[in-house]
Amino acid sequence: RILCARGRDVSRSRPHRPAARAPPPRRRLAFIPFYEAVKPESSTRPQSPKKKHRERPSTSLSCALYRQKIILRTQTMTRAAIPMGWIRTALIPAAAGACVALYPPRHTLCESKGGGWGFFGKRSIASHAPEASSIAKMPAIKMYQYEICPFCNKVKAVLDYHKIPYSTVEVNPLTKKEFKVTKELPEGHPAHGYRRVPIAAFGEEIVGDSPVILAKLVDEMATAGVINKQTHAEWKDPKVADWVKWCDSKLAVLLFPNLTRTYGDSYQAFGYVMDAPNFTMVDKMSNLMAGSLAMWLAQGKIKKKYAIEDEREALKECIGDWVKGLGEKSFMGGDQPNLADLAVFGTMRAVEGSPTQAFVMMETELAPWYERMMLQVGDRSNARTARLAE
C-alpha cells in the first residue's frame, strides 16, 4: 500500500509503470571525407561487389575540402543570425580555420604494409624530372601573373611537373603598372602593348597569351632536352591540342562565375593579394575591397556573354566531359600525364582552397584523378620561394 503525505491510500490511483530501459550505447563514427557516406567503425557487413567506392584524397586535399565544408555549413547556419554579409565574410573563414586546427580530420597518412606512405599502399612519384644538364639549357623564365588566373596556373603546372625553376611577378589588378614591360617593346613586336596575364619572359624574349606561351615553352623544352622527341610529338597530337583548347574555351570560362558566385566567395578568392610581396599595404587593402567587388559585379556580364544560366550545373557538366574522356585510364596520357592533363590540372589549381573546389570534389568524380596529379606535379612552393627571394 502506498500512502501519501496525508495518509490516504493511493495504490489504486497510480497506474503501474514498467521500469525504464537503459538507452542503447552510442556507436562511435569514424571520420570520412565529407563527400563519402559515414559508416560505423564496427560495421562488418560485406561490401557489395557492384558498388564502386571512390578513392580517398590525400590528407592535404582532405583538410582543404574539410575546411571549405565547415565554411559552407557555417554560412548557411549564420545567414539568419548575422544578416550583415561583410561580418560573415570576415569572421567565418577565421572560425573555420580555428575549427580545422582544433578538430582536424582524424584520417592521416599512415605507413602501409607494402612500404611507402599512403592510403592505398606503396606510392611513388614517377621519375619524370629531367637531368640537371637539360634544365641548365633552359632560359631564365619569369611569369607576370595573377595568383588565381587559370591561364597562368596552366603554364605553371607544366613548369612544376618538369621541375623547371622560374620566378613570378604579381600584377596589380587595379594599377597594372607591371605591364610596362610590354609597353616598352617596339611597335612591331607581337606583345607590344599587351595588357593581360600571363606574360612570360624567356630570357630577353617577351611572350604574351597563354597558348603562345605554352607552345613556346614546349619547343624550348624539346630543344633543351627536357622532353624527348616522342613526348614532344605526343604533346603536339591533335587530340591533345583539342583538350588544351577545350580547357581554355570551356573550363577556364566557367571557373570565373563560379569563383565569384557571391561577394563572400569573391572576397575570399581575392585574399591572395595579402601575400603579394611587391604590393604595399595600401595596394593590398584597395585590391581586396575594390577588386573583390569588381569581380563579383563582372561575373554577371560573363554569364550573359557566354549564355550561362546555372554556373554550378554548367561546371559539373563540363567536368563530367573530362571524366568521361578519361574513362578507366589513370591519366589522359595513359600511365603518365600529358599536356592535356597538365593544362586541366593547372586550370583547376587556380580555385584551390575555394568553395568552387569543394563543390567540384563533392559533386563530380574528379577527386581521384586530381589527387594523382597532385602527387605527380607537386606543390608550387618553388615559385613562391623564387618570388619572395626576388
Tab-separated table of C-alpha atoms in Angstrom:
chain	number	residue	atom	x	y	z
A	1	ARG	CA	0.000	0.000	0.000
A	2	ILE	CA	1.228	3.462	-0.923
A	3	LEU	CA	0.252	6.279	1.416
A	4	CYS	CA	0.506	9.928	0.542
A	5	ALA	CA	1.635	12.631	2.964
A	6	ARG	CA	-1.914	12.908	4.424
A	7	GLY	CA	-2.225	9.177	4.935
A	8	ARG	CA	-4.540	8.476	2.022
A	9	ASP	CA	-4.202	5.205	0.106
A	10	VAL	CA	-3.163	5.997	-3.431
A	11	SER	CA	-2.113	2.491	-4.524
A	12	ARG	CA	-5.044	2.059	-6.918
A	13	SER	CA	-4.940	5.618	-8.312
A	14	ARG	CA	-1.389	5.321	-9.665
A	15	PRO	CA	-1.047	3.101	-12.735
A	16	HIS	CA	1.811	0.646	-12.883
A	17	ARG	CA	4.731	1.902	-14.929
A	18	PRO	CA	7.392	-0.522	-16.172
A	19	ALA	CA	10.986	0.295	-15.377
A	20	ALA	CA	12.612	2.489	-17.963
A	21	ARG	CA	15.020	0.716	-20.249
A	22	ALA	CA	18.595	1.879	-20.399
A	23	PRO	CA	19.381	3.776	-23.628
A	24	PRO	CA	21.406	1.786	-26.157
A	25	PRO	CA	25.128	2.596	-26.218
A	26	ARG	CA	26.126	5.270	-28.705
A	27	ARG	CA	28.048	3.998	-31.685
A	28	ARG	CA	31.234	5.847	-32.445
A	29	LEU	CA	31.564	7.030	-36.009
A	30	ALA	CA	34.845	7.258	-37.846
A	31	PHE	CA	35.579	10.454	-39.771
A	32	ILE	CA	35.481	10.003	-43.510
A	33	PRO	CA	35.816	12.799	-46.113
A	34	PHE	CA	32.521	14.606	-46.274
A	35	TYR	CA	31.678	13.563	-49.826
A	36	GLU	CA	31.581	9.880	-48.755
A	37	ALA	CA	28.921	8.145	-46.685
A	38	VAL	CA	29.706	7.976	-42.962
A	39	LYS	CA	29.807	4.347	-41.808
A	40	PRO	CA	30.160	2.894	-38.277
A	41	GLU	CA	33.636	1.858	-37.268
A	42	SER	CA	32.424	-1.558	-36.137
A	43	SER	CA	30.457	-2.321	-39.267
A	44	THR	CA	31.253	-5.842	-40.506
A	45	ARG	CA	28.727	-6.114	-43.321
A	46	PRO	CA	30.368	-7.288	-46.539
A	47	GLN	CA	30.530	-4.686	-49.280
A	48	SER	CA	28.555	-5.366	-52.411
A	49	PRO	CA	30.875	-6.052	-55.372
A	50	LYS	CA	28.624	-3.923	-57.609
A	51	LYS	CA	29.277	-0.730	-55.651
A	52	LYS	CA	32.197	1.411	-56.739
A	53	HIS	CA	33.838	3.302	-53.925
A	54	ARG	CA	35.730	6.485	-54.527
A	55	GLU	CA	39.376	6.696	-53.661
A	56	ARG	CA	40.126	8.835	-50.652
A	57	PRO	CA	42.035	12.001	-51.352
A	58	SER	CA	45.330	12.818	-49.703
A	59	THR	CA	45.470	14.455	-46.290
A	60	SER	CA	46.285	17.910	-47.635
A	61	LEU	CA	43.361	17.773	-50.058
A	62	SER	CA	41.003	16.394	-47.407
A	63	CYS	CA	41.896	19.160	-44.948
A	64	ALA	CA	41.287	21.811	-47.577
A	65	LEU	CA	37.904	20.342	-48.509
A	66	TYR	CA	37.034	19.786	-44.849
A	67	ARG	CA	37.699	23.465	-44.144
A	68	GLN	CA	35.508	24.540	-47.066
A	69	LYS	CA	32.706	22.267	-45.852
A	70	ILE	CA	32.822	23.978	-42.470
A	71	ILE	CA	32.676	27.381	-44.165
A	72	LEU	CA	29.677	26.395	-46.305
A	73	ARG	CA	27.760	24.941	-43.349
A	74	THR	CA	28.558	27.897	-41.093
A	75	GLN	CA	27.418	30.375	-43.738
A	76	THR	CA	24.100	28.576	-44.001
A	77	MET	CA	23.550	28.462	-40.227
A	78	THR	CA	24.524	32.098	-39.581
A	79	ARG	CA	22.751	33.712	-42.517
A	80	ALA	CA	19.686	34.438	-40.402
A	81	ALA	CA	21.557	35.171	-37.177
A	82	ILE	CA	24.116	37.532	-38.777
A	83	PRO	CA	22.366	39.434	-41.571
A	84	MET	CA	25.359	41.629	-42.465
A	85	GLY	CA	27.305	39.776	-45.135
A	86	TRP	CA	30.623	41.517	-44.595
A	87	ILE	CA	30.721	40.330	-40.962
A	88	ARG	CA	30.213	36.751	-42.081
A	89	THR	CA	32.850	37.200	-44.759
A	90	ALA	CA	35.400	38.385	-42.222
A	91	LEU	CA	34.659	36.026	-39.331
A	92	ILE	CA	33.593	32.708	-40.852
A	93	PRO	CA	36.866	31.792	-42.646
A	94	ALA	CA	38.791	32.566	-39.453
A	95	ALA	CA	36.392	30.460	-37.391
A	96	ALA	CA	36.620	27.608	-39.886
A	97	GLY	CA	40.401	27.707	-39.769
A	98	ALA	CA	40.287	27.512	-35.983
A	99	CYS	CA	37.921	24.512	-36.161
A	100	VAL	CA	40.257	22.670	-38.547
A	101	ALA	CA	43.232	23.429	-36.282
A	102	LEU	CA	41.431	22.254	-33.130
A	103	TYR	CA	39.492	19.339	-34.653
A	104	PRO	CA	41.420	18.153	-37.733
A	105	PRO	CA	40.283	15.157	-39.797
A	106	ARG	CA	41.275	12.005	-37.960
A	107	HIS	CA	42.468	10.096	-41.038
A	108	THR	CA	46.138	10.784	-41.784
A	109	LEU	CA	48.816	9.274	-43.939
A	110	CYS	CA	49.990	6.052	-42.329
A	111	GLU	CA	52.687	3.567	-43.268
A	112	SER	CA	51.307	0.717	-45.304
A	113	LYS	CA	52.345	-2.922	-45.323
A	114	GLY	CA	53.798	-2.706	-48.789
A	115	GLY	CA	56.195	0.099	-47.859
A	116	GLY	CA	55.882	3.785	-48.561
A	117	TRP	CA	53.234	6.157	-47.299
A	118	GLY	CA	49.649	6.415	-48.397
A	119	PHE	CA	46.101	5.189	-48.040
A	120	PHE	CA	46.401	2.548	-50.750
A	121	GLY	CA	49.815	1.008	-50.187
A	122	LYS	CA	53.110	1.975	-51.695
A	123	ARG	CA	53.051	5.203	-53.656
A	124	SER	CA	55.896	6.729	-55.526
A	125	ILE	CA	56.140	9.707	-57.827
A	126	ALA	CA	57.404	8.730	-61.256
A	127	SER	CA	60.927	9.837	-62.029
A	128	HIS	CA	59.956	12.289	-64.779
A	129	ALA	CA	62.285	15.052	-63.561
A	130	PRO	CA	64.847	15.810	-66.292
A	131	GLU	CA	68.561	15.880	-65.747
A	132	ALA	CA	70.178	18.994	-64.354
A	133	SER	CA	72.187	19.464	-67.552
A	134	SER	CA	68.948	19.709	-69.574
A	135	ILE	CA	67.384	22.182	-67.175
A	136	ALA	CA	70.543	24.310	-67.296
A	137	LYS	CA	69.997	24.797	-71.037
A	138	MET	CA	66.575	26.367	-70.427
A	139	PRO	CA	66.449	30.186	-70.491
A	140	ALA	CA	65.549	32.084	-67.332
A	141	ILE	CA	61.739	32.209	-67.120
A	142	LYS	CA	59.746	34.949	-65.415
A	143	MET	CA	55.940	34.927	-65.245
A	144	TYR	CA	53.755	38.025	-64.867
A	145	GLN	CA	50.581	36.652	-63.333
A	146	TYR	CA	47.520	36.775	-61.112
A	147	GLU	CA	47.708	34.049	-58.487
A	148	ILE	CA	44.135	32.881	-59.208
A	149	CYS	CA	44.336	33.155	-63.003
A	150	PRO	CA	43.598	29.724	-64.558
A	151	PHE	CA	45.643	30.522	-67.678
A	152	CYS	CA	48.694	31.392	-65.561
A	153	ASN	CA	48.350	28.239	-63.470
A	154	LYS	CA	48.065	26.165	-66.627
A	155	VAL	CA	51.553	27.246	-67.733
A	156	LYS	CA	52.981	26.907	-64.215
A	157	ALA	CA	51.735	23.310	-63.958
A	158	VAL	CA	53.981	22.331	-66.896
A	159	LEU	CA	56.956	24.038	-65.247
A	160	ASP	CA	56.258	22.447	-61.861
A	161	TYR	CA	55.845	18.979	-63.371
A	162	HIS	CA	59.283	19.112	-65.007
A	163	LYS	CA	60.879	20.870	-62.011
A	164	ILE	CA	61.966	23.840	-64.134
A	165	PRO	CA	62.832	26.855	-61.954
A	166	TYR	CA	61.014	30.119	-62.649
A	167	SER	CA	60.088	33.314	-60.877
A	168	THR	CA	56.766	35.145	-60.756
A	169	VAL	CA	55.756	38.791	-60.570
A	170	GLU	CA	52.292	39.542	-59.189
A	171	VAL	CA	50.468	42.098	-61.334
A	172	ASN	CA	48.459	44.751	-59.506
A	173	PRO	CA	44.854	44.238	-60.730
A	174	LEU	CA	43.988	47.932	-60.235
A	175	THR	CA	47.038	49.857	-61.455
A	176	LYS	CA	48.561	47.168	-63.715
A	177	LYS	CA	51.836	49.061	-63.609
A	178	GLU	CA	53.752	45.817	-64.159
A	179	PHE	CA	52.549	45.818	-67.777
A	180	LYS	CA	55.106	48.479	-68.603
A	181	VAL	CA	57.326	45.593	-69.694
A	182	THR	CA	55.168	45.205	-72.844
A	183	LYS	CA	54.643	48.944	-73.301
A	184	GLU	CA	58.401	49.403	-73.707
A	185	LEU	CA	58.580	46.852	-76.542
A	186	PRO	CA	58.951	48.135	-80.124
A	187	GLU	CA	55.715	48.715	-82.018
A	188	GLY	CA	56.251	45.829	-84.405
A	189	HIS	CA	56.630	43.298	-81.585
A	190	PRO	CA	53.713	40.790	-81.245
A	191	ALA	CA	53.422	41.510	-77.498
A	192	HIS	CA	53.636	45.312	-77.778
A	193	GLY	CA	51.005	46.897	-75.538
A	194	TYR	CA	49.685	43.509	-74.354
A	195	ARG	CA	47.856	44.079	-71.055
A	196	ARG	CA	46.621	40.657	-69.998
A	197	VAL	CA	48.093	37.822	-67.972
A	198	PRO	CA	50.023	35.665	-68.351
A	199	ILE	CA	53.090	37.325	-69.829
A	200	ALA	CA	56.296	35.306	-69.873
A	201	ALA	CA	59.882	36.399	-70.309
A	202	PHE	CA	62.154	33.707	-71.775
A	203	GLY	CA	65.446	35.400	-71.103
A	204	GLU	CA	65.150	38.668	-73.043
A	205	GLU	CA	62.226	37.499	-75.186
A	206	ILE	CA	58.746	38.630	-74.070
A	207	VAL	CA	55.741	36.454	-74.993
A	208	GLY	CA	52.063	37.140	-74.271
A	209	ASP	CA	48.890	34.994	-74.312
A	210	SER	CA	48.867	31.560	-72.687
A	211	PRO	CA	48.540	29.384	-75.859
A	212	VAL	CA	51.534	31.172	-77.389
A	213	ILE	CA	53.483	30.894	-74.115
A	214	LEU	CA	52.678	27.194	-73.819
A	215	ALA	CA	53.753	26.475	-77.400
A	216	LYS	CA	56.978	28.419	-76.858
A	217	LEU	CA	57.641	26.577	-73.590
A	218	VAL	CA	57.158	23.133	-75.147
A	219	ASP	CA	59.524	23.987	-78.004
A	220	GLU	CA	62.145	25.297	-75.571
A	221	MET	CA	61.854	22.109	-73.502
A	222	ALA	CA	62.325	19.947	-76.597
A	223	THR	CA	65.357	21.979	-77.700
A	224	ALA	CA	66.982	21.761	-74.266
A	225	GLY	CA	66.313	18.030	-73.983
A	226	VAL	CA	63.892	18.308	-71.057
A	227	ILE	CA	61.409	16.212	-73.064
A	228	ASN	CA	62.363	13.717	-75.760
A	229	LYS	CA	61.190	13.723	-79.362
A	230	GLN	CA	58.492	11.122	-78.711
A	231	THR	CA	56.944	13.151	-75.886
A	232	HIS	CA	57.174	16.304	-77.993
A	233	ALA	CA	55.328	14.578	-80.840
A	234	GLU	CA	52.665	13.197	-78.478
A	235	TRP	CA	52.067	16.633	-76.988
A	236	LYS	CA	51.591	18.033	-80.494
A	237	ASP	CA	48.921	15.422	-81.265
A	238	PRO	CA	45.629	16.986	-82.472
A	239	LYS	CA	43.613	15.184	-79.773
A	240	VAL	CA	45.819	16.635	-77.044
A	241	ALA	CA	45.590	20.066	-78.675
A	242	ASP	CA	41.776	19.806	-78.719
A	243	TRP	CA	41.688	19.139	-74.958
A	244	VAL	CA	44.023	22.073	-74.304
A	245	LYS	CA	41.728	24.335	-76.372
A	246	TRP	CA	38.716	22.929	-74.501
A	247	CYS	CA	40.443	23.832	-71.267
A	248	ASP	CA	40.776	27.470	-72.392
A	249	SER	CA	37.402	27.925	-74.061
A	250	LYS	CA	35.174	25.874	-71.710
A	251	LEU	CA	36.670	25.053	-68.321
A	252	ALA	CA	38.501	28.315	-67.620
A	253	VAL	CA	35.473	30.361	-68.724
A	254	LEU	CA	33.186	28.538	-66.273
A	255	LEU	CA	35.552	28.884	-63.327
A	256	PHE	CA	35.261	32.679	-63.130
A	257	PRO	CA	31.486	32.921	-62.445
A	258	ASN	CA	31.790	30.019	-60.007
A	259	LEU	CA	34.740	31.566	-58.186
A	260	THR	CA	32.880	34.906	-57.835
A	261	ARG	CA	29.399	33.463	-57.350
A	262	THR	CA	28.760	35.566	-54.224
A	263	TYR	CA	30.512	38.557	-52.760
A	264	GLY	CA	31.849	36.363	-49.955
A	265	ASP	CA	33.353	33.935	-52.470
A	266	SER	CA	34.859	36.808	-54.438
A	267	TYR	CA	36.313	38.342	-51.279
A	268	GLN	CA	37.860	35.025	-50.292
A	269	ALA	CA	39.305	34.462	-53.789
A	270	PHE	CA	40.895	37.912	-53.825
A	271	GLY	CA	42.551	37.303	-50.474
A	272	TYR	CA	45.707	36.205	-52.297
A	273	VAL	CA	46.716	39.875	-52.701
A	274	MET	CA	47.574	39.995	-48.991
A	275	ASP	CA	50.551	37.684	-49.682
A	276	ALA	CA	51.892	39.569	-52.711
A	277	PRO	CA	55.420	40.680	-51.733
A	278	ASN	CA	55.589	43.542	-54.251
A	279	PHE	CA	52.346	45.184	-53.029
A	280	THR	CA	52.244	47.906	-50.403
A	281	MET	CA	49.633	47.706	-47.647
A	282	VAL	CA	47.585	50.331	-49.473
A	283	ASP	CA	47.695	48.216	-52.642
A	284	LYS	CA	46.679	45.124	-50.711
A	285	MET	CA	43.686	46.677	-48.954
A	286	SER	CA	42.441	48.578	-52.018
A	287	ASN	CA	42.657	45.470	-54.188
A	288	LEU	CA	40.983	43.322	-51.550
A	289	MET	CA	37.995	45.643	-51.155
A	290	ALA	CA	37.587	47.168	-54.622
A	291	GLY	CA	38.882	44.190	-56.574
A	292	SER	CA	36.600	41.640	-54.943
A	293	LEU	CA	33.585	43.910	-55.535
A	294	ALA	CA	34.531	44.445	-59.180
A	295	MET	CA	34.952	40.699	-59.740
A	296	TRP	CA	31.587	39.972	-58.165
A	297	LEU	CA	29.860	42.539	-60.381
A	298	ALA	CA	31.660	41.331	-63.513
A	299	GLN	CA	30.536	37.722	-63.179
A	300	GLY	CA	27.034	38.693	-64.360
A	301	LYS	CA	28.469	40.046	-67.629
A	302	ILE	CA	30.489	36.874	-68.145
A	303	LYS	CA	27.389	34.723	-67.672
A	304	LYS	CA	25.450	36.844	-70.146
A	305	LYS	CA	28.288	36.824	-72.699
A	306	TYR	CA	28.620	33.028	-72.705
A	307	ALA	CA	24.902	32.300	-72.111
A	308	ILE	CA	25.474	30.588	-68.748
A	309	GLU	CA	22.238	30.113	-66.793
A	310	ASP	CA	23.375	27.978	-63.844
A	311	GLU	CA	27.136	28.189	-63.378
A	312	ARG	CA	27.245	25.257	-60.954
A	313	GLU	CA	25.430	22.847	-63.252
A	314	ALA	CA	27.414	24.038	-66.253
A	315	LEU	CA	30.689	23.407	-64.417
A	316	LYS	CA	29.502	19.993	-63.252
A	317	GLU	CA	28.626	19.027	-66.824
A	318	CYS	CA	31.966	20.346	-68.097
A	319	ILE	CA	33.940	18.315	-65.540
A	320	GLY	CA	31.831	15.302	-66.476
A	321	ASP	CA	33.086	15.565	-70.072
A	322	TRP	CA	36.684	15.369	-68.855
A	323	VAL	CA	35.979	12.413	-66.544
A	324	LYS	CA	34.183	10.639	-69.378
A	325	GLY	CA	37.182	11.221	-71.638
A	326	LEU	CA	39.480	9.719	-69.005
A	327	GLY	CA	37.480	6.511	-68.789
A	328	GLU	CA	39.423	3.850	-66.888
A	329	LYS	CA	42.821	5.446	-67.537
A	330	SER	CA	44.876	6.965	-64.750
A	331	PHE	CA	45.710	9.974	-66.922
A	332	MET	CA	44.691	11.214	-70.320
A	333	GLY	CA	48.207	10.324	-71.429
A	334	GLY	CA	47.917	6.763	-70.072
A	335	ASP	CA	50.378	5.873	-67.314
A	336	GLN	CA	51.917	9.361	-67.291
A	337	PRO	CA	50.287	12.798	-67.620
A	338	ASN	CA	50.426	14.510	-70.979
A	339	LEU	CA	49.957	18.180	-71.866
A	340	ALA	CA	46.160	17.888	-71.609
A	341	ASP	CA	46.399	16.534	-68.039
A	342	LEU	CA	48.753	19.330	-67.017
A	343	ALA	CA	46.571	22.009	-68.624
A	344	VAL	CA	43.368	20.852	-66.899
A	345	PHE	CA	45.115	20.308	-63.577
A	346	GLY	CA	46.723	23.748	-63.678
A	347	THR	CA	43.398	25.361	-64.549
A	348	MET	CA	41.644	23.630	-61.652
A	349	ARG	CA	44.510	24.538	-59.329
A	350	ALA	CA	43.544	28.193	-59.707
A	351	VAL	CA	40.496	27.592	-57.456
A	352	GLU	CA	42.361	25.509	-54.878
A	353	GLY	CA	41.002	26.068	-51.358
A	354	SER	CA	37.805	27.776	-52.559
A	355	PRO	CA	34.139	26.721	-52.291
A	356	THR	CA	34.265	26.013	-56.033
A	357	GLN	CA	36.879	23.317	-55.480
A	358	ALA	CA	34.807	21.848	-52.649
A	359	PHE	CA	31.766	21.733	-54.958
A	360	VAL	CA	33.715	20.004	-57.734
A	361	MET	CA	35.170	17.387	-55.382
A	362	MET	CA	31.766	16.678	-53.807
A	363	GLU	CA	29.574	16.648	-56.890
A	364	THR	CA	31.861	15.116	-59.538
A	365	GLU	CA	34.215	12.169	-59.912
A	366	LEU	CA	37.313	14.342	-60.392
A	367	ALA	CA	38.913	13.783	-56.942
A	368	PRO	CA	40.865	10.536	-57.689
A	369	TRP	CA	42.448	11.979	-60.848
A	370	TYR	CA	43.160	15.292	-59.108
A	371	GLU	CA	44.955	13.521	-56.271
A	372	ARG	CA	47.080	11.525	-58.700
A	373	MET	CA	48.028	14.747	-60.442
A	374	MET	CA	48.954	16.342	-57.114
A	375	LEU	CA	51.389	13.510	-56.485
A	376	GLN	CA	52.894	13.834	-59.955
A	377	VAL	CA	53.165	17.627	-60.230
A	378	GLY	CA	54.000	18.516	-56.637
A	379	ASP	CA	53.350	21.848	-54.946
A	380	ARG	CA	54.001	25.394	-56.081
A	381	SER	CA	56.459	26.241	-53.308
A	382	ASN	CA	59.352	26.704	-55.729
A	383	ALA	CA	57.537	29.569	-57.443
A	384	ARG	CA	56.648	31.257	-54.158
A	385	THR	CA	60.205	30.899	-52.868
A	386	ALA	CA	61.673	32.400	-56.019
A	387	ARG	CA	59.170	35.238	-55.910
A	388	LEU	CA	59.862	36.074	-52.280
A	389	ALA	CA	63.627	35.888	-52.809
A	390	GLU	CA	63.334	38.262	-55.733
